[in-house]
XYZ file of C-alpha atoms in Angstrom:
537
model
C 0.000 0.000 0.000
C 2.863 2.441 1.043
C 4.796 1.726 -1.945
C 1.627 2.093 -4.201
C 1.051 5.313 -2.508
C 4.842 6.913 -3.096
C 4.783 5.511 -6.754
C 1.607 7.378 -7.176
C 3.454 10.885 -5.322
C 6.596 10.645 -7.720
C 4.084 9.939 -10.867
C 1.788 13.151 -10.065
C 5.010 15.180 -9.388
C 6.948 14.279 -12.242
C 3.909 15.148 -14.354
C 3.363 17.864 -12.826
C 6.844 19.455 -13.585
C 6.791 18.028 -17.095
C 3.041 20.360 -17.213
C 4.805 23.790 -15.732
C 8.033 22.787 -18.117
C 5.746 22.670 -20.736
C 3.356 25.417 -20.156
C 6.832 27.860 -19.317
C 8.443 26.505 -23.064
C 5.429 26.330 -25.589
C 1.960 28.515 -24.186
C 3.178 30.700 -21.872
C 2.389 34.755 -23.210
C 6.335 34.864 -22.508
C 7.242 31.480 -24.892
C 7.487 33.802 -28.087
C 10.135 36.084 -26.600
C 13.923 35.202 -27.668
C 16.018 33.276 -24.978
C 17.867 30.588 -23.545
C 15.415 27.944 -23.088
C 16.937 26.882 -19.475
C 16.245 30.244 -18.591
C 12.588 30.137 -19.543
C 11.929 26.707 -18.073
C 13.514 27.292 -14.791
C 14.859 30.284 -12.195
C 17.574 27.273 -10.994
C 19.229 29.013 -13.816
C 19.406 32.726 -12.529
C 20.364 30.937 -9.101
C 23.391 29.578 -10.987
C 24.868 32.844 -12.308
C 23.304 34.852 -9.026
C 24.665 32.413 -6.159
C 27.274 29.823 -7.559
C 28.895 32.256 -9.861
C 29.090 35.171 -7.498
C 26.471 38.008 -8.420
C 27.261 37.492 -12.039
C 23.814 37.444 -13.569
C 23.825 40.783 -14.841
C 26.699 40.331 -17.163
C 25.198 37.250 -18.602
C 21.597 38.971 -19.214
C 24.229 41.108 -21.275
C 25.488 38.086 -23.115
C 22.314 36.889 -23.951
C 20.667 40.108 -25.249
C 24.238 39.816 -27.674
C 23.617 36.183 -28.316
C 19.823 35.904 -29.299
C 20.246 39.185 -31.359
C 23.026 37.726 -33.108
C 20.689 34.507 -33.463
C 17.545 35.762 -34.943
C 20.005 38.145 -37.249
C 21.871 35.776 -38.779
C 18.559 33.458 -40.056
C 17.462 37.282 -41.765
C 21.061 37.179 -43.077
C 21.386 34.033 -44.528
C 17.747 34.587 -46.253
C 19.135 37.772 -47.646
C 22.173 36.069 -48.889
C 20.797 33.208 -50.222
C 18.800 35.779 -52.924
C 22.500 36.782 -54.057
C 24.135 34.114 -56.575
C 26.868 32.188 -55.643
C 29.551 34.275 -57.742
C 28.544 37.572 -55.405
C 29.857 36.139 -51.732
C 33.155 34.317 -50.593
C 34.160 32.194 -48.703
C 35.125 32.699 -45.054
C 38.487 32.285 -46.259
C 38.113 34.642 -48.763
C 36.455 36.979 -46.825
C 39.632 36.606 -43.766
C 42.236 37.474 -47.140
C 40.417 40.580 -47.638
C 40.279 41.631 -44.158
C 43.854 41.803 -44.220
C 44.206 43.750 -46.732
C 41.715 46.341 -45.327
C 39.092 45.376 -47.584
C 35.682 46.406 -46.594
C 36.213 48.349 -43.483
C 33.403 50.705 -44.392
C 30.684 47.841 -44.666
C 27.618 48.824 -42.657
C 26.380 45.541 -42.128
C 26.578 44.664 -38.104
C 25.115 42.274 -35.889
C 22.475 43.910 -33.924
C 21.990 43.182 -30.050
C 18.954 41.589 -29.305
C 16.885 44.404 -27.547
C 14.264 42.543 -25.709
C 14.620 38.771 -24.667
C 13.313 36.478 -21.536
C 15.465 35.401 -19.055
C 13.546 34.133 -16.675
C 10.006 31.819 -16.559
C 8.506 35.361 -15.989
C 10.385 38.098 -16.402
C 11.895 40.054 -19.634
C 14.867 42.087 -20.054
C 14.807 45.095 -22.159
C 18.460 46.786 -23.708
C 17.412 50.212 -25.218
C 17.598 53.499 -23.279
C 14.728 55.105 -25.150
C 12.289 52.863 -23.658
C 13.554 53.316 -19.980
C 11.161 56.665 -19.804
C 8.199 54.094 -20.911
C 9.028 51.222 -18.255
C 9.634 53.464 -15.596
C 6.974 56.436 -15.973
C 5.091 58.310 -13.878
C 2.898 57.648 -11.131
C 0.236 58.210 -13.537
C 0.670 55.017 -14.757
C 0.771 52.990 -11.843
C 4.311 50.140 -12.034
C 4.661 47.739 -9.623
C 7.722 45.872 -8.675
C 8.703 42.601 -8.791
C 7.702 39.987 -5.848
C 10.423 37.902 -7.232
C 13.208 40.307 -7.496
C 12.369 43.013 -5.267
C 10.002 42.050 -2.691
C 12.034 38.444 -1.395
C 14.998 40.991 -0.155
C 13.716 44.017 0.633
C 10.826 43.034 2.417
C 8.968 45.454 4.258
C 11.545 48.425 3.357
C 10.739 50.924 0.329
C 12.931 49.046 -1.807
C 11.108 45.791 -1.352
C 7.774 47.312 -1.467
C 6.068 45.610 -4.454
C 2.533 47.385 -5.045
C 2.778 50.920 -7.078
C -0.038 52.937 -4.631
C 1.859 51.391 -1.432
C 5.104 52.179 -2.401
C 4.302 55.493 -2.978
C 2.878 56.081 0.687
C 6.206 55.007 1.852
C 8.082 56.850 -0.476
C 6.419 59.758 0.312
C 7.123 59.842 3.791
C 10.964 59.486 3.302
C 11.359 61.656 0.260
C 11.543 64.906 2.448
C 14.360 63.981 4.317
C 16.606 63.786 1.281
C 15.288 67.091 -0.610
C 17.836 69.679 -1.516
C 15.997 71.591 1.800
C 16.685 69.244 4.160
C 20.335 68.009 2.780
C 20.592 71.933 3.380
C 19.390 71.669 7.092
C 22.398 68.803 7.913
C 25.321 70.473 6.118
C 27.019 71.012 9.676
C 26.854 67.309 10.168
C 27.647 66.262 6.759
C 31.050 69.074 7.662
C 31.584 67.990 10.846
C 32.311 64.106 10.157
C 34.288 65.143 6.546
C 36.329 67.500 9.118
C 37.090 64.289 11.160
C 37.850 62.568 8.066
C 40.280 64.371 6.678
C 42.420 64.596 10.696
C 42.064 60.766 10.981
C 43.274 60.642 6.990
C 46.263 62.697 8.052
C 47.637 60.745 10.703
C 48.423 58.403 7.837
C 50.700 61.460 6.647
C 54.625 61.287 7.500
C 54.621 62.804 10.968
C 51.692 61.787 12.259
C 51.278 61.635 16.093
C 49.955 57.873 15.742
C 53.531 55.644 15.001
C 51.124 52.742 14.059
C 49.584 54.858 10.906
C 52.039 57.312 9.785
C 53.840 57.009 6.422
C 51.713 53.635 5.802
C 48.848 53.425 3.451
C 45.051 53.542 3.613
C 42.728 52.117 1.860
C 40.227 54.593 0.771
C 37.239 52.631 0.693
C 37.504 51.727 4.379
C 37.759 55.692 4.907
C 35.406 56.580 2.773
C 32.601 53.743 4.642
C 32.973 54.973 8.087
C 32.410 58.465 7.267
C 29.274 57.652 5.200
C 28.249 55.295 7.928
C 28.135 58.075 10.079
C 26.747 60.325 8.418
C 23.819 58.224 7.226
C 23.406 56.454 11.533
C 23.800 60.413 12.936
C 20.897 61.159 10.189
C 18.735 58.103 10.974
C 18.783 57.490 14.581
C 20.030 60.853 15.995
C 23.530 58.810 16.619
C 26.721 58.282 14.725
C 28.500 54.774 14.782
C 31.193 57.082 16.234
C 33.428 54.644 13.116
C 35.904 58.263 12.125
C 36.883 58.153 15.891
C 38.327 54.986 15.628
C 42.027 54.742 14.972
C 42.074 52.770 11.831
C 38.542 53.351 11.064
C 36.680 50.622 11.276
C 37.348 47.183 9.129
C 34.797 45.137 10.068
C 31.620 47.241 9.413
C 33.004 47.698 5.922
C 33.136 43.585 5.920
C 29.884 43.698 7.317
C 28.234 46.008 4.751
C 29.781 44.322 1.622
C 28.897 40.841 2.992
C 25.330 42.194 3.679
C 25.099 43.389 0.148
C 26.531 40.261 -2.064
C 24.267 38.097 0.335
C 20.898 39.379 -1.083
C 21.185 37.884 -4.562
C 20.943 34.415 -2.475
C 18.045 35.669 -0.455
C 16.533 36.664 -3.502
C 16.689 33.181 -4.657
C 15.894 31.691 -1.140
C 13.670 33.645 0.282
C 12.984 31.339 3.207
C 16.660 31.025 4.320
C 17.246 34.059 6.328
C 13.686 32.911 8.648
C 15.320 29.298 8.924
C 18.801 30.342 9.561
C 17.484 33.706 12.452
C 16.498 30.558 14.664
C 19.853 29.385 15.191
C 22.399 29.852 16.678
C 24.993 32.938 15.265
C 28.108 30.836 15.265
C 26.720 27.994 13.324
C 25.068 30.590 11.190
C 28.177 32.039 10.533
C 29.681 28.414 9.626
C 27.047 27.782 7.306
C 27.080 31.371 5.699
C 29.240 33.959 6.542
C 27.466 36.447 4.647
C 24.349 35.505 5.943
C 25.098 35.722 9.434
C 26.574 39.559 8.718
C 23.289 40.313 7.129
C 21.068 38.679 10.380
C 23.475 40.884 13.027
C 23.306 44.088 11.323
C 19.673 43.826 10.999
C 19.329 43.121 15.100
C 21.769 45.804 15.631
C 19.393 48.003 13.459
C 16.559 46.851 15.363
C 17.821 48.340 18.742
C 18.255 51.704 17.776
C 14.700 51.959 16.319
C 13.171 50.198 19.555
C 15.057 52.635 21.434
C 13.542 55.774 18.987
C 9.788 54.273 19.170
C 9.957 53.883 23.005
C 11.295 57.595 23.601
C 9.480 58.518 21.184
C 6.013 56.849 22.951
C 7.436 58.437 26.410
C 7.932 61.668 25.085
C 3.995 61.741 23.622
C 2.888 60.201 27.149
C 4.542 63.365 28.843
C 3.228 65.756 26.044
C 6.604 67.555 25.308
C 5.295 69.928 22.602
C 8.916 71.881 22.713
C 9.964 71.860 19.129
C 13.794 72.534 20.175
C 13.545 69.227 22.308
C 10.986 67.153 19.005
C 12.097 65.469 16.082
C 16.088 65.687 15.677
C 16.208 62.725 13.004
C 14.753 60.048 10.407
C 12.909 58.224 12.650
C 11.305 60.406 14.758
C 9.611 61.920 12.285
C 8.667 58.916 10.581
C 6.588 58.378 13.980
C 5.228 60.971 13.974
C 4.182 60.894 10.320
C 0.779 61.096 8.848
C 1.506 57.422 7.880
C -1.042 54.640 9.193
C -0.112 52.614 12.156
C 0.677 49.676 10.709
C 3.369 51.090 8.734
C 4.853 52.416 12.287
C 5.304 49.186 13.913
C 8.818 48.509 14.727
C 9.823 45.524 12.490
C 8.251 47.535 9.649
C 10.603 50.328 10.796
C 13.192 48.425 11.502
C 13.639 47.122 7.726
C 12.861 51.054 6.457
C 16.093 51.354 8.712
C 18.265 48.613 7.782
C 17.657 49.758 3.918
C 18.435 53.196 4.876
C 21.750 51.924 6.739
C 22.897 49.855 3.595
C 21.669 52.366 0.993
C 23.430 55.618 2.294
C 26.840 53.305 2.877
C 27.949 51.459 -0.036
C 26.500 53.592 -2.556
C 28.225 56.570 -1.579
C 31.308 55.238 -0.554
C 31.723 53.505 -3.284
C 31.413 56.192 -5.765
C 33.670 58.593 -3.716
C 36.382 55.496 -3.523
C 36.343 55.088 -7.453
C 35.955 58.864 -8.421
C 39.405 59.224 -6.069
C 40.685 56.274 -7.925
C 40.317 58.653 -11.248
C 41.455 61.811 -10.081
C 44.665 60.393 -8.224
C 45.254 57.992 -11.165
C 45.106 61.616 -13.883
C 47.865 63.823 -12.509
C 46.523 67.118 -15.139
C 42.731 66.056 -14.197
C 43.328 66.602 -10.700
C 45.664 69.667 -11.356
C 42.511 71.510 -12.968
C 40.267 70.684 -10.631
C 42.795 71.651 -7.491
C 43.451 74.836 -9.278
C 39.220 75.449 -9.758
C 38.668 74.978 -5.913
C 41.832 77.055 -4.814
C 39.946 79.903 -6.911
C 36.444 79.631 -5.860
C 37.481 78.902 -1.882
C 40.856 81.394 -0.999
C 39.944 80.945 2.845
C 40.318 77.233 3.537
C 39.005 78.228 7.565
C 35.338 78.716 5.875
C 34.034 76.329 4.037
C 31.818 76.477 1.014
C 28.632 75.782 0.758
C 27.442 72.852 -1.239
C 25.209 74.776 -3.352
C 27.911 76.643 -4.401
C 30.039 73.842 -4.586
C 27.977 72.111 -7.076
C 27.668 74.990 -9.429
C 31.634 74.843 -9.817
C 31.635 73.320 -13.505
C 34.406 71.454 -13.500
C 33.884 69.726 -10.043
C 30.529 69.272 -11.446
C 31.743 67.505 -14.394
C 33.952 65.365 -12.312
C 31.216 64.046 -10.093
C 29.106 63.678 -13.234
C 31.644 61.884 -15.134
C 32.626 59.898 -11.720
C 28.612 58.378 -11.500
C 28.626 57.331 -14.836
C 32.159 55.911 -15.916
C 31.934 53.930 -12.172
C 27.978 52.932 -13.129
C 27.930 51.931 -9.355
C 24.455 50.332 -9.471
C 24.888 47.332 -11.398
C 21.358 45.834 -10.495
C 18.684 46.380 -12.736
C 15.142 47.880 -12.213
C 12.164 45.547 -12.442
C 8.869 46.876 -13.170
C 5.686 45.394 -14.295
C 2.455 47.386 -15.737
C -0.812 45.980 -13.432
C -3.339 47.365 -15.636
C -1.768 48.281 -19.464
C -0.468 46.155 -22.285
C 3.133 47.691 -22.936
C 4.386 47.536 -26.356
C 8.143 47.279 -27.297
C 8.566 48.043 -30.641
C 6.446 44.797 -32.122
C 6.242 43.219 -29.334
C 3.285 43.292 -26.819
C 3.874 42.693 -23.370
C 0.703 41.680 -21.280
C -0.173 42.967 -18.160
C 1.195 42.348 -14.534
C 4.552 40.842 -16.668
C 8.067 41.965 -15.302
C 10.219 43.837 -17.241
C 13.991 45.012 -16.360
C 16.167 47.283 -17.499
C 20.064 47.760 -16.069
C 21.107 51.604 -16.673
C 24.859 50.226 -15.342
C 25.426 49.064 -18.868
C 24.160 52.208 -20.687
C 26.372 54.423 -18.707
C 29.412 51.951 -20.324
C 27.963 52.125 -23.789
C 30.472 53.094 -26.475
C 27.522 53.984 -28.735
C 26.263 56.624 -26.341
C 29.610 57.663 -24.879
C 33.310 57.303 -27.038
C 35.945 55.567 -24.954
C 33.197 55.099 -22.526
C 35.330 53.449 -19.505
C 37.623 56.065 -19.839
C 37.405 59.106 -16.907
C 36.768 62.205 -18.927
C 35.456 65.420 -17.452
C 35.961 67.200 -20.485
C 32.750 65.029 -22.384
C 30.261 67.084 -20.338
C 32.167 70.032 -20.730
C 32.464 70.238 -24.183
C 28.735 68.820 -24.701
C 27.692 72.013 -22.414
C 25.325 69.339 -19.996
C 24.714 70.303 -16.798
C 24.849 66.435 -15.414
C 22.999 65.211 -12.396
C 20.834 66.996 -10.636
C 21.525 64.439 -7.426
C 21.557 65.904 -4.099
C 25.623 65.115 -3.403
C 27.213 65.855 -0.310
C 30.943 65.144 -1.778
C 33.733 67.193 -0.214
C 37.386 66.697 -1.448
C 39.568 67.741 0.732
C 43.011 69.060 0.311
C 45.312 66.492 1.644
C 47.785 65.033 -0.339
C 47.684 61.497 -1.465
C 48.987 59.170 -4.131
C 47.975 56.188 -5.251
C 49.955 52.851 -3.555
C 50.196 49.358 -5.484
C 46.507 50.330 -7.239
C 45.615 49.650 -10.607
C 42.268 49.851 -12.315
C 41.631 46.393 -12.608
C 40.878 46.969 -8.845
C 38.184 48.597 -9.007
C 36.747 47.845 -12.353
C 33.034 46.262 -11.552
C 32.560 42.522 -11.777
C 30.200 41.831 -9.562
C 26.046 42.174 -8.731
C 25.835 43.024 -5.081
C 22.972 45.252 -6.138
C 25.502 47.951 -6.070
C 28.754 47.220 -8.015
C 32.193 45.270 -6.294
C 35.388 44.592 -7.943
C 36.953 41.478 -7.981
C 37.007 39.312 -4.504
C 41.151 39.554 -4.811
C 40.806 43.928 -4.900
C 42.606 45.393 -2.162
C 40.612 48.826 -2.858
C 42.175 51.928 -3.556
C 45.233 52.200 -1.395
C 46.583 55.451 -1.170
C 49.691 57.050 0.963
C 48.947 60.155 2.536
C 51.728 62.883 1.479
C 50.486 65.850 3.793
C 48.635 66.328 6.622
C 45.672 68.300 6.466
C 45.727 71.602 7.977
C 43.139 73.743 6.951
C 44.579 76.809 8.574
């Protein structure tokens, strides 16, 4: 009877998978969009390139769009050809003897990309920049996200909120914070912590009063972590991390952050493993994932400095403190005190908001400042100009200038324009899906509710849209007369000296998905040694 029973299990199951293979291959709406077929039949195959090749999908979405354009081209191709007769068209041979001889250089037949293709059971990917406007519009026309991409790691944060109308209540409670009003209101913060900065980079400088740092190198991105850490904590929670008061900054919340950050692609993919591995204990945790068990501490750690907020916060309301000197000093204050419903002020719903907050204002920014110093130090004349531009606009070091003037400077503002898009920092792409409207890609039609990504990383790198695109050149905006981004940036270069130490640009070129971009595992970062101390009397 049992073994009747289990024969009749594997028979149902094994039919059943051959049904979903089936249905994903031949009569899904999705089966007449170009692809790799493993792709469409199973996600085991995004897993592969996500978890066992180390946050590489993104590059191979790139290969694919090449392969499958190359693929449905070359059928067009040989139908053309085939109209020709034999006498008109060579051999490959033929064709290789001509090449070196410079024959038909000025041919204008090329393989197209593919510009739309499937790479998943359910989702498409689309490569063309003039339809990014179209995918990701206005709230007019409501987009939700993905469940499978964004809403398995970001959870109950913004960034894992999947429905268009509740995202945008969210959204709209945190936008504030980061207008160019409020980024106004914290400059003294944001100047206070680059002030510490730049004395903790110069005890790295010959001289220094610390034997164990100076004349030795830094790495930048270390630097560059624990002052956006504490800028982003101070901002948050009303608290710093207190990590630019640390001799030596501080190594393991950088380990923590990037660990944090490459582990999402295999939450993504497992949803249910950080809820399995939370009940055990952190040491085996951290044998069976490293990663993982960086991810599950920060988050507690998160957790008590919004319990602590939401309990002073409840006190203080209790006691009726109406003083507005003594009310609201950061993030998450205000946030409970928001116009936003209660269930989107309980504290594990805040405590994600925070966590995403944490990770979002850290990597992103210190990542970008890490590579843009990269460029300057690594362009001797670039960093000339741009020395020579600030010494102009700011002859008394002792007062700083304000960032508003600071970003109408137009070479600086080329720099930090040129620095976002050669270092194309966020290497994820964008998922979005139309609930209620039938999108249309050139001749395609794409039903509604279906997934579509795009990866702006890639554009930012294109050749066709920028020459010598991975090359660091101000001078493009410049000479095109752009203005550039029109991000709220809080970058301050200061005026130590610094060169770069055993760095090349193979160590910080971007190889890896951890929604934001990481070199190789092997980078040591940008090292630098610090020539002069800073002294900005």
């Amino acid at each position: 009877m049992y073994s009747t029973l289990l024969a009749s299990a594997a028979l149902l199951t094994t039919l059943y998978t051959l049904y979903g293979l089936v249905y994903r291959l031949y009569f899904s709406p999705l089966a007449k969009f170009p692809g790799p077929k493993l792709a469409a039949a199973t996600r085991w195959y995004e897993f592969y390139y996500d978890v066992v090749k180390r946050n590489r999908f993104s590059w191979q979405i790139q290969e694919m769009h090449d392969q499958y354009g190359r693929a449905s081209f070359s059928k067009v191709y040989c139908q053309i050809l085939s109209a020709f007769p034999s006498k008109e068209r060579r051999t490959s041979k033929e064709r290789s003897k001509s090449k070196e001889k410079g024959e038909g250089k000025t041919s204008s037949l090329t393989i197209p990309p593919g510009p739309i293709i499937r790479i998943s059971p359910e989702e498409l990917h689309v490569r063309d920049p003039e339809w990014y406007d179209e995918l990701m519009t206005t709230s007019i026309r409501p987009r939700d996200k993905s469940e499978a991409f964004a809403g398995r790691s970001g959870r109950d944060s913004i960034f894992g909120t999947v429905q268009h109308d509740h995202h945008r209540v969210r959204r709209g409670a945190l936008n504030p914070f980061f207008s160019k009003k409020s980024i106004s209101a914290i400059e003294p913060l944001i100047q206070d912590k680059v002030d510490l900065l730049c004395t903790a980079l110069g005890e790295y400088a010959p001289g220094g009063s610390d034997e164990k740092r100076a004349g030795k190198e830094i790495e930048l991105g270390l630097a560059y972590m624990s002052l956006t850490l504490d800028i982003i904590s101070h901002y948050a929670f009303g608290k710093s991390y207190g990590l630019l008061n640390l001799p030596g900054f501080s190594q393991l919340w950088k380990d923590v952050v990037e660990n944090v950050m490459e582990s999402f692609a295999l939450v993504r993919n497992l949803p249910w493993l950080p809820e399995i591995l939370k009940k055990l204990p952190m040491p085996i945790t951290r044998m069976i994932d490293t990663g993982m068990a960086f991810y599950l501490q920060m988050e507690a750690e998160t957790r008590v400095e919004v319990v602590k907020i939401v309990e002073a916060e409840k006190k203080r309301s209790q006691e009726k403190i109406e003083d507005p000197t003594t009310a609201h000093k950061n993030i998450f204050e205000e946030l409970y005190h928001s116009n936003l419903p209660p269930q989107e002020k309980m504290i594990d719903r805040l405590n994600e908001e925070g966590f995403a907050l944490i990770l979002a204002g850290a990597d992103t920014s210190s990542a970008t400042l890490s590579q843009l110093s990269y460029h300057l130090l690594a362009d001797p004349e670039i960093l000339k100009t741009l020395k020579e531009e600030l010494r102009v606009a700011i002859p008394d070091t002792q007062v700083p200038m304000p960032w508003q003037e600071l970003e109408n400077l137009p070479f600086l503002r080329a720099c930090i324009t040129e620095g976002l898009r050669v270092n194309a920092i966020a290497t994820s792409r964008s998922v979005r899906a139309a609930p209620n409207e039938t999108l249309h890609y050139k001749d395609w039609v794409i039903e509604p509710g279906t997934p579509v990504g795009m990866n702006t990383h890639f554009t930012h790198l294109s050749s066709e849209i920028f020459p010598e695109a991975t090359k660091f050149d101000p001078y493009r905006w410049l000479k095109a007369e752009k203005e550039g981004t029109k991000a709220e940036l809080e970058k301050f270069f200061n005026p130590l000296e610094m060169e770069l130490f055993e760095t090349e640009r193979d160590d910080v070129t971007i190889v890896c998905d951890a929604f934001i971009g990481h070199p190789k595992k092997e980078s040591k970062g940008v090292r630098v040694k610090v020539l002069k101390k800073w002294d900005r009397t």
